[in-house]
PDB file of N, CA and C in Angstrom:
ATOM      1  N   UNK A  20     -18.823   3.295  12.206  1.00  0.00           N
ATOM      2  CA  UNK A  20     -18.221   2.110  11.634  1.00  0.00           C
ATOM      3  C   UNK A  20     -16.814   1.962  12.193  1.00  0.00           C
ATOM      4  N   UNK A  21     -16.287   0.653  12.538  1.00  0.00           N
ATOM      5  CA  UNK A  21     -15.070   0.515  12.949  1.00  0.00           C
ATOM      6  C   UNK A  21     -14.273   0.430  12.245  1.00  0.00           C
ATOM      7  N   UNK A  22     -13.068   0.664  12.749  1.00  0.00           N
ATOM      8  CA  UNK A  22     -11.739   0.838  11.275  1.00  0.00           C
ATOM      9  C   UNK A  22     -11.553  -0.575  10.929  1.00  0.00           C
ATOM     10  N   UNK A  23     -12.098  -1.588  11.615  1.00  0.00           N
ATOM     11  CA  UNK A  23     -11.512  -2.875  10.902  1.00  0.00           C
ATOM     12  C   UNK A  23     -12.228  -3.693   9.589  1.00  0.00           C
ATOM     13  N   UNK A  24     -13.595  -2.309   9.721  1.00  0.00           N
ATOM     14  CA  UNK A  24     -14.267  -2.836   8.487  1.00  0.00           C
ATOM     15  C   UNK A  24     -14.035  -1.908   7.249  1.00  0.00           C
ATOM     16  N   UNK A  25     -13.454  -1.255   7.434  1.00  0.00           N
ATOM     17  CA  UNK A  25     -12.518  -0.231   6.489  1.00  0.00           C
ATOM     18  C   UNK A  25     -11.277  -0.594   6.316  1.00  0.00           C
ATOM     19  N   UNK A  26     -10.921  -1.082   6.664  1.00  0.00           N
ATOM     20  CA  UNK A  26      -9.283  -2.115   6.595  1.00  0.00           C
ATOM     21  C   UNK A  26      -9.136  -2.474   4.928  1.00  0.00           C
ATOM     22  N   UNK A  27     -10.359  -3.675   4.429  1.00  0.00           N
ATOM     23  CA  UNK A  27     -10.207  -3.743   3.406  1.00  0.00           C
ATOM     24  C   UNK A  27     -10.223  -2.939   2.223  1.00  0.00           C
ATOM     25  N   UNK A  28     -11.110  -1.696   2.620  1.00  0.00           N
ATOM     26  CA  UNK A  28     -11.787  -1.171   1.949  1.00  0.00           C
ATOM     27  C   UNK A  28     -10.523  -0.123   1.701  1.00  0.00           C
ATOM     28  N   UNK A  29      -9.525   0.253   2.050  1.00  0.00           N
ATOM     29  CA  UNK A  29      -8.403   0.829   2.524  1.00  0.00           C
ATOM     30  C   UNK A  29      -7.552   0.052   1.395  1.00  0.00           C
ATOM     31  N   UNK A  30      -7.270  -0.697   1.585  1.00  0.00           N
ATOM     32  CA  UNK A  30      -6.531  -1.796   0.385  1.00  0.00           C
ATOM     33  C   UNK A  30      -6.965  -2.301  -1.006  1.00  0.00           C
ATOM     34  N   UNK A  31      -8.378  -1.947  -0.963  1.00  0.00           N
ATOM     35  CA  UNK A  31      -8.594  -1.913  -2.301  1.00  0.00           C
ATOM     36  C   UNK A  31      -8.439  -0.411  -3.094  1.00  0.00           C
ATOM     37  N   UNK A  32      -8.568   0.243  -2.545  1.00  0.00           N
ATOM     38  CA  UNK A  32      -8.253   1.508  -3.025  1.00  0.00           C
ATOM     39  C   UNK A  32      -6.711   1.920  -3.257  1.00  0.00           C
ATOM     40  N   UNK A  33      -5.716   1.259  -2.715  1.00  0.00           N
ATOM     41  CA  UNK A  33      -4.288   1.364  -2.624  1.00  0.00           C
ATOM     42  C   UNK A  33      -4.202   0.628  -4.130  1.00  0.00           C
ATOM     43  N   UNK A  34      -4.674  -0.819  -4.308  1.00  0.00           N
ATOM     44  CA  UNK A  34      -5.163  -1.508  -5.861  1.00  0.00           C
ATOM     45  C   UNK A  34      -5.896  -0.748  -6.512  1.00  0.00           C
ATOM     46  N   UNK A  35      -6.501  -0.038  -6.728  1.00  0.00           N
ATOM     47  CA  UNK A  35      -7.389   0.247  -7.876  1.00  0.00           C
ATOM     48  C   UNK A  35      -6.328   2.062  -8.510  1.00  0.00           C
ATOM     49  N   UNK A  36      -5.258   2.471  -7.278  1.00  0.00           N
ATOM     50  CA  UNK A  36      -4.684   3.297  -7.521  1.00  0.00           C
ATOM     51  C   UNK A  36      -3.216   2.575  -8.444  1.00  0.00           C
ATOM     52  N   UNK A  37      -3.128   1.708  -7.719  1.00  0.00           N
ATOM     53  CA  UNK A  37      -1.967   0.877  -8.343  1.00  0.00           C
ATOM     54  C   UNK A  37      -1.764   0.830  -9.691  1.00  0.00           C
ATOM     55  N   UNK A  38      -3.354  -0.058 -10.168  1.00  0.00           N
ATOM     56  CA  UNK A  38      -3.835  -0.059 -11.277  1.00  0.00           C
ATOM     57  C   UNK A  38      -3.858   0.855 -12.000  1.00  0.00           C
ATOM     58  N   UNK A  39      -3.979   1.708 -11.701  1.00  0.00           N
ATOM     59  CA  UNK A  39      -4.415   3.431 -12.504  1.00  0.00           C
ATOM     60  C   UNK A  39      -3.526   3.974 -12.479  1.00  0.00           C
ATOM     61  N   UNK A  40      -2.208   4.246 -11.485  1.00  0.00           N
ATOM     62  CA  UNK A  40      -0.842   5.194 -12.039  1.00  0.00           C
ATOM     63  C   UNK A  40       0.009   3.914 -12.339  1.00  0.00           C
ATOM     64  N   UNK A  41      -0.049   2.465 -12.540  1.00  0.00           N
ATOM     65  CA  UNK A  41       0.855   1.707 -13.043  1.00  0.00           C
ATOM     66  C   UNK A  41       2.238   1.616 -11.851  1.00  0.00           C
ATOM     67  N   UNK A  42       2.314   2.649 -10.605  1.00  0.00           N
ATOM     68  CA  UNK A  42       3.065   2.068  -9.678  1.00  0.00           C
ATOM     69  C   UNK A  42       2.436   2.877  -8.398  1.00  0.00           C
ATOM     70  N   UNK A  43       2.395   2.332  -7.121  1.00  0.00           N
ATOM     71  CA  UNK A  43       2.125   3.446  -6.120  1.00  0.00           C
ATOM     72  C   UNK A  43       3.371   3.797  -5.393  1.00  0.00           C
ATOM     73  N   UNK A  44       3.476   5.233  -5.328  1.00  0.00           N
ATOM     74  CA  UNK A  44       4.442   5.352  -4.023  1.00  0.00           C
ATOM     75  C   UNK A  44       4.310   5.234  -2.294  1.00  0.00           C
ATOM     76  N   UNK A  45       4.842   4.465  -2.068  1.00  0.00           N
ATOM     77  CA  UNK A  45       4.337   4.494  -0.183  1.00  0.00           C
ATOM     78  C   UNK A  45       4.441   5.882   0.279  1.00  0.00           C
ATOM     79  N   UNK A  46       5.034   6.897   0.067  1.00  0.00           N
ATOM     80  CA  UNK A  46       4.860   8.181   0.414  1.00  0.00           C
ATOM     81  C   UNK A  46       3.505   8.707   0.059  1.00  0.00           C
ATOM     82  N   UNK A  47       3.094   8.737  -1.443  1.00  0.00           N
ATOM     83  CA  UNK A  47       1.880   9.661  -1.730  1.00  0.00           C
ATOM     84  C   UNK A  47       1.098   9.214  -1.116  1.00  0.00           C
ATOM     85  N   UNK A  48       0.602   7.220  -1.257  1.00  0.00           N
ATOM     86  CA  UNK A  48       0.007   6.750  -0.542  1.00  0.00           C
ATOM     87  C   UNK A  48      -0.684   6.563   1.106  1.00  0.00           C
ATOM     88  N   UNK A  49       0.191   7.112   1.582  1.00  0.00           N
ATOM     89  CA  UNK A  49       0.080   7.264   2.950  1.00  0.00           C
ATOM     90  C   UNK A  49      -0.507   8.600   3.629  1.00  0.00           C
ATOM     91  N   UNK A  50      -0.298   9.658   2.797  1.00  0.00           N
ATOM     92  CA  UNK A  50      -0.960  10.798   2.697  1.00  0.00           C
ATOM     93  C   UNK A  50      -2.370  10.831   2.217  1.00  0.00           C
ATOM     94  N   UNK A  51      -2.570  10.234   1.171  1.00  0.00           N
ATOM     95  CA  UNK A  51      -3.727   9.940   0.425  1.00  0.00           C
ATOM     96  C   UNK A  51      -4.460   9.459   1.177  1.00  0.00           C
ATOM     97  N   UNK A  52      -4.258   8.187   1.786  1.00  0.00           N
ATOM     98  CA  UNK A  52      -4.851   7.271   3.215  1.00  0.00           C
ATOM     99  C   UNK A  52      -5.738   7.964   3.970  1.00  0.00           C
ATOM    100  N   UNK A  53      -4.591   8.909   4.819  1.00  0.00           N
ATOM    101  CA  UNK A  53      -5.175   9.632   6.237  1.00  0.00           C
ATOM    102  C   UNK A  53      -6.105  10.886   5.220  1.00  0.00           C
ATOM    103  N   UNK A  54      -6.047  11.653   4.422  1.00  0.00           N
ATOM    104  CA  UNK A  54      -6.425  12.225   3.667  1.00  0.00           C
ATOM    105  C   UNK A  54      -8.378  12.058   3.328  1.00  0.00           C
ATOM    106  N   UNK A  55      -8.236  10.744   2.676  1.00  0.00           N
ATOM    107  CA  UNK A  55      -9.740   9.938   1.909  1.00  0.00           C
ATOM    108  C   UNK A  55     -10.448   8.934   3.086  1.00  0.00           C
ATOM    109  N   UNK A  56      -9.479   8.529   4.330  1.00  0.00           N
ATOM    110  CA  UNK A  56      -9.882   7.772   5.380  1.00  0.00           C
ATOM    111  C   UNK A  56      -9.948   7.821   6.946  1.00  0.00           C
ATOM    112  N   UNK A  57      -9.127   8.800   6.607  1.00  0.00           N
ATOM    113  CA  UNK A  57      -8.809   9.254   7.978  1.00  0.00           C
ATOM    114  C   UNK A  57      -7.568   8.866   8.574  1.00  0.00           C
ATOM    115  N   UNK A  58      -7.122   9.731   9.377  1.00  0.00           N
ATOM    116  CA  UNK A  58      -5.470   9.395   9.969  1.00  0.00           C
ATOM    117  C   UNK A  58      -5.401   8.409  10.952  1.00  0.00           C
ATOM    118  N   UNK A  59      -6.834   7.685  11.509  1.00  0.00           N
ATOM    119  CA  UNK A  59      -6.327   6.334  12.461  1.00  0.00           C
ATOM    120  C   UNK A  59      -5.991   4.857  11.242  1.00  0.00           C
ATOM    121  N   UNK A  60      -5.838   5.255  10.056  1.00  0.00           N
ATOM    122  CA  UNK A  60      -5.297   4.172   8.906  1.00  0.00           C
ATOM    123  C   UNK A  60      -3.672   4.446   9.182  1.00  0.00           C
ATOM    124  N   UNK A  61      -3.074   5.572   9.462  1.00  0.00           N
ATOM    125  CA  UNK A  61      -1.899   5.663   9.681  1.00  0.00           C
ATOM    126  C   UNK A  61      -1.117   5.842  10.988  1.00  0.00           C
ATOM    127  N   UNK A  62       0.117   6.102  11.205  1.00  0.00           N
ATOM    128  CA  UNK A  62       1.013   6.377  12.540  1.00  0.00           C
ATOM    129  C   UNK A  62       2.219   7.084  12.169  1.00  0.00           C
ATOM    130  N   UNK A  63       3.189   7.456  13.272  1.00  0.00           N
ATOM    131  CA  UNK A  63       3.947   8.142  12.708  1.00  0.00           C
ATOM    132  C   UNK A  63       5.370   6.860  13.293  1.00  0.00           C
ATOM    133  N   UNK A  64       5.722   6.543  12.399  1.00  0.00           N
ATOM    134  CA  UNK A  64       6.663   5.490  12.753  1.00  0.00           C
ATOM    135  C   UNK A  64       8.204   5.881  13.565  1.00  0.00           C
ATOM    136  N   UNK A  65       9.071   4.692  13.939  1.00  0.00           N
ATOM    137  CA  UNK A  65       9.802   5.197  15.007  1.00  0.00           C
ATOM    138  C   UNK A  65      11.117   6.461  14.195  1.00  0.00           C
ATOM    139  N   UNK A  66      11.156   6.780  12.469  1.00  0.00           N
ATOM    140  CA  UNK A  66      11.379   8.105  12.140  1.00  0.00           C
ATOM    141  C   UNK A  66      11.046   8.718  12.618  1.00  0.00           C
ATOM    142  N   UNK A  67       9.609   9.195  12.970  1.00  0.00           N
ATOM    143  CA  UNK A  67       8.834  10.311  13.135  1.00  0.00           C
ATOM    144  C   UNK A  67       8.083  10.400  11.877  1.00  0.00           C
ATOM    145  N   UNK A  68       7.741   9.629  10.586  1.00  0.00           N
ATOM    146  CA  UNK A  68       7.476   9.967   9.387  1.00  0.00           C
ATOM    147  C   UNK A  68       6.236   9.032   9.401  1.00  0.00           C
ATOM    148  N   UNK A  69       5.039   9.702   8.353  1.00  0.00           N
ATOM    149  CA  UNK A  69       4.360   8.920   8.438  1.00  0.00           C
ATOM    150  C   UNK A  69       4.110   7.737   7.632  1.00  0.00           C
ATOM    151  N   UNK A  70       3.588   6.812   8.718  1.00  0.00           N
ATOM    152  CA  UNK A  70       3.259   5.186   7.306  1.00  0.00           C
ATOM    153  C   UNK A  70       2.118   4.529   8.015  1.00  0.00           C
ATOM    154  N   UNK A  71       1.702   3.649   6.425  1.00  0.00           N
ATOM    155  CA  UNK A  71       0.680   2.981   6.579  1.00  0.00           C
ATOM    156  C   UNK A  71       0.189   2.055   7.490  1.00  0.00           C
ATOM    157  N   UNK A  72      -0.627   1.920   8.175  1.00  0.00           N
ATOM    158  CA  UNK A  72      -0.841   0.921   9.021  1.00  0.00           C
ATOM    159  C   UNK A  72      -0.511  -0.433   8.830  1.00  0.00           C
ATOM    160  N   UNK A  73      -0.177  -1.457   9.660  1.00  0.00           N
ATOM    161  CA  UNK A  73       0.171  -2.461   9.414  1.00  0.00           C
ATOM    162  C   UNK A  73      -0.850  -3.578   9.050  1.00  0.00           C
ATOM    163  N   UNK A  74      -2.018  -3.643   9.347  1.00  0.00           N
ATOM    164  CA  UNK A  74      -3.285  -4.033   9.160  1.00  0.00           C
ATOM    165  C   UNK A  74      -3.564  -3.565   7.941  1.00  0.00           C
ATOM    166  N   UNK A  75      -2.936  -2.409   7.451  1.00  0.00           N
ATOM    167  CA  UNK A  75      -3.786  -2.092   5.686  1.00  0.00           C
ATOM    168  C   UNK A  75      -2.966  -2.793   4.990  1.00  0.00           C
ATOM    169  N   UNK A  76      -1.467  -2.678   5.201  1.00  0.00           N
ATOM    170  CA  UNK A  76      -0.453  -3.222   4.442  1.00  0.00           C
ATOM    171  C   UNK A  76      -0.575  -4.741   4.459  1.00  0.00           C
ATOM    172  N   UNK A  77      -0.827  -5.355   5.257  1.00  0.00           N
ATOM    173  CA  UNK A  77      -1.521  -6.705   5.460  1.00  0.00           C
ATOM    174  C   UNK A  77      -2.414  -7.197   4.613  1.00  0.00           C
ATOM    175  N   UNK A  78      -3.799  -6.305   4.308  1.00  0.00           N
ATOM    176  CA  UNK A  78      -5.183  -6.641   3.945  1.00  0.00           C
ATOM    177  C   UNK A  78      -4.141  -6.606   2.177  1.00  0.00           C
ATOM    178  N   UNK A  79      -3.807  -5.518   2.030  1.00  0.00           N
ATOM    179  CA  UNK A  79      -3.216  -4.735   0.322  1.00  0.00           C
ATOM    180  C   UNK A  79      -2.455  -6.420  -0.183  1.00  0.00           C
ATOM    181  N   UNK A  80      -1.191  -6.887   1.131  1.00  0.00           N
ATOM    182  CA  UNK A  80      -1.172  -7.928   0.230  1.00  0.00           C
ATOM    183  C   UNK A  80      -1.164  -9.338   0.486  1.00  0.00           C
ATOM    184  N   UNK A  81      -2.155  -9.469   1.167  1.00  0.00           N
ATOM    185  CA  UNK A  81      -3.476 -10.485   0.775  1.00  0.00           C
ATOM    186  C   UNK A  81      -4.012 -11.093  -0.821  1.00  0.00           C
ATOM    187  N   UNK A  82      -4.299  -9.249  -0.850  1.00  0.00           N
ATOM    188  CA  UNK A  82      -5.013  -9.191  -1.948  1.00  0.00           C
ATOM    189  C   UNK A  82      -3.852  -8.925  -3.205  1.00  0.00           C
ATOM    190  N   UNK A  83      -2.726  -8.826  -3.499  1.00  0.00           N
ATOM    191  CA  UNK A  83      -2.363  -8.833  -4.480  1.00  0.00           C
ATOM    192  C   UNK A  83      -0.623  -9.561  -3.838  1.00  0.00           C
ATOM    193  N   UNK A  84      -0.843 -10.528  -3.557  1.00  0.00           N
ATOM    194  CA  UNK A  84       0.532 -11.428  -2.733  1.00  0.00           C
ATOM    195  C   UNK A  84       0.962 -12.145  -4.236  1.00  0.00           C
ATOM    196  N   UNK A  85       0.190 -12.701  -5.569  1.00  0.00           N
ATOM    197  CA  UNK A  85       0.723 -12.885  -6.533  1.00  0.00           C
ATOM    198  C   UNK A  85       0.745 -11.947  -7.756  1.00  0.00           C
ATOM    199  N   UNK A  86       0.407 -11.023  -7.704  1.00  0.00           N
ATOM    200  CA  UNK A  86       0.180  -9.566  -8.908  1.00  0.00           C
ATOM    201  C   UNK A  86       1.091  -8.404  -8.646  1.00  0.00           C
ATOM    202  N   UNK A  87       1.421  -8.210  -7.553  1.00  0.00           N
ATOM    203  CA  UNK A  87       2.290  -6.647  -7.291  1.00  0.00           C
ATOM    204  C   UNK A  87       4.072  -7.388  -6.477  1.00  0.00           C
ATOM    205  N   UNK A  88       4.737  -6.434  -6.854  1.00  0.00           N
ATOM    206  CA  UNK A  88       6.126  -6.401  -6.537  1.00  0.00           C
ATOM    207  C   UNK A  88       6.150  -5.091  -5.673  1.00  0.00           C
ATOM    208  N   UNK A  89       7.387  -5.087  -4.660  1.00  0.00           N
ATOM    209  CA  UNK A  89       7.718  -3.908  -3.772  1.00  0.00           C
ATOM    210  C   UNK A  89       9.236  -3.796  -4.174  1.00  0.00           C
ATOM    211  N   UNK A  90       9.418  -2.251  -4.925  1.00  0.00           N
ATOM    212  CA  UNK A  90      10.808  -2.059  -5.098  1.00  0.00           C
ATOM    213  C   UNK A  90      10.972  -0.787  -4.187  1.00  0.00           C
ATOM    214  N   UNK A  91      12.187  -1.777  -3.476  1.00  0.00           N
ATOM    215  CA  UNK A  91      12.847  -1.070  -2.024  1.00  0.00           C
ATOM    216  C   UNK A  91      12.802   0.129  -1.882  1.00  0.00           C
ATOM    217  N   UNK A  92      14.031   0.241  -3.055  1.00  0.00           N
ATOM    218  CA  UNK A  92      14.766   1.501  -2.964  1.00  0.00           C
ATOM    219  C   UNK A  92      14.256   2.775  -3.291  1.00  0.00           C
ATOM    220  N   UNK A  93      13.088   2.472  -4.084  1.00  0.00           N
ATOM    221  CA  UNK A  93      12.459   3.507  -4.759  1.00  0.00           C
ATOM    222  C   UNK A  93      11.073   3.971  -3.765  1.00  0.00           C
ATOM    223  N   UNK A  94      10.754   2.844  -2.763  1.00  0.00           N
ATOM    224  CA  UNK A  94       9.485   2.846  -2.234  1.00  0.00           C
ATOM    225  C   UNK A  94       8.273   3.123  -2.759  1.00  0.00           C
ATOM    226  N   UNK A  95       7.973   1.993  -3.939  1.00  0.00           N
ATOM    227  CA  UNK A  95       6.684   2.001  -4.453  1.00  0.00           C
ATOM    228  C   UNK A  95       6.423   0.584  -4.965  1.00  0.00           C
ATOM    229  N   UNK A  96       5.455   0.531  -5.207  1.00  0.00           N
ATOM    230  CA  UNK A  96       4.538  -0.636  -5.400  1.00  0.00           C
ATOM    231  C   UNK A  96       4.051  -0.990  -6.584  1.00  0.00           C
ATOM    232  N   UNK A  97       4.425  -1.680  -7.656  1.00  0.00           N
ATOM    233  CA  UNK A  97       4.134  -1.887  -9.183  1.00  0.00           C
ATOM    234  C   UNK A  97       3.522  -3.229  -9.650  1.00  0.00           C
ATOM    235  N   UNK A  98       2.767  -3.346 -10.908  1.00  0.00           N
ATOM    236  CA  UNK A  98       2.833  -4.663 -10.648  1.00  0.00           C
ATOM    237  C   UNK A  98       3.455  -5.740 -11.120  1.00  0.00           C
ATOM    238  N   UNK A  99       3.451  -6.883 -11.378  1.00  0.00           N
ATOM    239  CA  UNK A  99       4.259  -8.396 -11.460  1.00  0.00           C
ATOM    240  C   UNK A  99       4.524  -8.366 -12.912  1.00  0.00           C
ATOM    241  N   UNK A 100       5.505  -8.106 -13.728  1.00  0.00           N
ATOM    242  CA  UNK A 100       6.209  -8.288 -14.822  1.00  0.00           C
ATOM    243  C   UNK A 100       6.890  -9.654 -14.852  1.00  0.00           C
ATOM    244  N   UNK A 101       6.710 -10.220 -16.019  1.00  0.00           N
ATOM    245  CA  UNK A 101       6.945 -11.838 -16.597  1.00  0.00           C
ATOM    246  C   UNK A 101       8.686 -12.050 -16.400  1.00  0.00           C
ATOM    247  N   UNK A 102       9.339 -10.502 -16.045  1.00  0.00           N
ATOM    248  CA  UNK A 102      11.120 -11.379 -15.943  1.00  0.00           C
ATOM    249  C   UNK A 102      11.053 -10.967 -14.157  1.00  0.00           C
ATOM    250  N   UNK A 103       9.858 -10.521 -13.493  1.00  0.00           N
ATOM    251  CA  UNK A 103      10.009 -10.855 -11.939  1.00  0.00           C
ATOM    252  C   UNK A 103      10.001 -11.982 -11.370  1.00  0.00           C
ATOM    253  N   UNK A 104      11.464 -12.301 -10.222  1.00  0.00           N
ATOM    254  CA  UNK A 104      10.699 -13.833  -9.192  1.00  0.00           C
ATOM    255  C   UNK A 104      10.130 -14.046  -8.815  1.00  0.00           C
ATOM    256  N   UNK A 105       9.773 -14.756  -8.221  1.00  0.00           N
ATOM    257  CA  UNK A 105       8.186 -15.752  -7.356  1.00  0.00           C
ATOM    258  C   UNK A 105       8.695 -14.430  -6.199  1.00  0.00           C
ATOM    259  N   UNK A 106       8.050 -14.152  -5.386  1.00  0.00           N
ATOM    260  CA  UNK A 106       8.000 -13.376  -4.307  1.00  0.00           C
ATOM    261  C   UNK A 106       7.613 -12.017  -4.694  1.00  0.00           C
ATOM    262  N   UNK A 107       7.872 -11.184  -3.219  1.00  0.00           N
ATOM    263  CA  UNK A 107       7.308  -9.871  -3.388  1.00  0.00           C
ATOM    264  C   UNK A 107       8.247  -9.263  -3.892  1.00  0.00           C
ATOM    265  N   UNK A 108       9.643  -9.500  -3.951  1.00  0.00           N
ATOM    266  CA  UNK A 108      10.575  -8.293  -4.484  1.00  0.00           C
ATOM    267  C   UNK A 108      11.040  -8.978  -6.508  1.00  0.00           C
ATOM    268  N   UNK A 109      10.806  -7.739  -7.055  1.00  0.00           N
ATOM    269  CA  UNK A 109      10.947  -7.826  -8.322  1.00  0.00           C
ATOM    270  C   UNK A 109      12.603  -8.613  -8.735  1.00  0.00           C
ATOM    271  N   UNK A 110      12.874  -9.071 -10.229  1.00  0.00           N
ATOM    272  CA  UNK A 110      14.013  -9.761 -10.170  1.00  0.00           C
ATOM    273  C   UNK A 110      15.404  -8.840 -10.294  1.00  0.00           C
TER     274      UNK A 110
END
């Protein structure tokens, strides 16, 4: 099977984790990834550290572009609370 039909399948699982610890971290997450999917879902970015593919991070928010917020500083992924703005970053 090709990774592009695992793409989604990659992003729903990033959601259904979301859902279930109430925030994801892009760190655990990315481990978890190459871990349950294999490491061509990830790369080692121009840190040297690893992150999610850009194609998963894509498909993830697709699928939740009005339900989840990305807070920066903390690097994790929660979802859309009623005093957040319209966009991806919380208020």
């Amino acid at each position: 099977m090709k990774s592009k039909h695992k793409t989604p399948k990659v992003a729903e699982w990033m959601l259904k984790e979301l859902k279930r610890l109430g925030k994801l971290h892009q760190d655990t997450a990315v481990y978890e990834i190459a871990e349950k999917f294999g490491s061509r879902f990830t790369y080692d970015n121009k840190d040297g550290n690893l992150a999610i593919r850009i194609d998963i991070l894509t498909a993830f928010r697709e699928l939740t572009k009005d339900s989840v917020v990305w807070v920066q500083e903390d690097r994790y992924w929660r979802m859309r609370a009623p005093r957040d703005a319209p966009g991806r970053d919380p208020a």
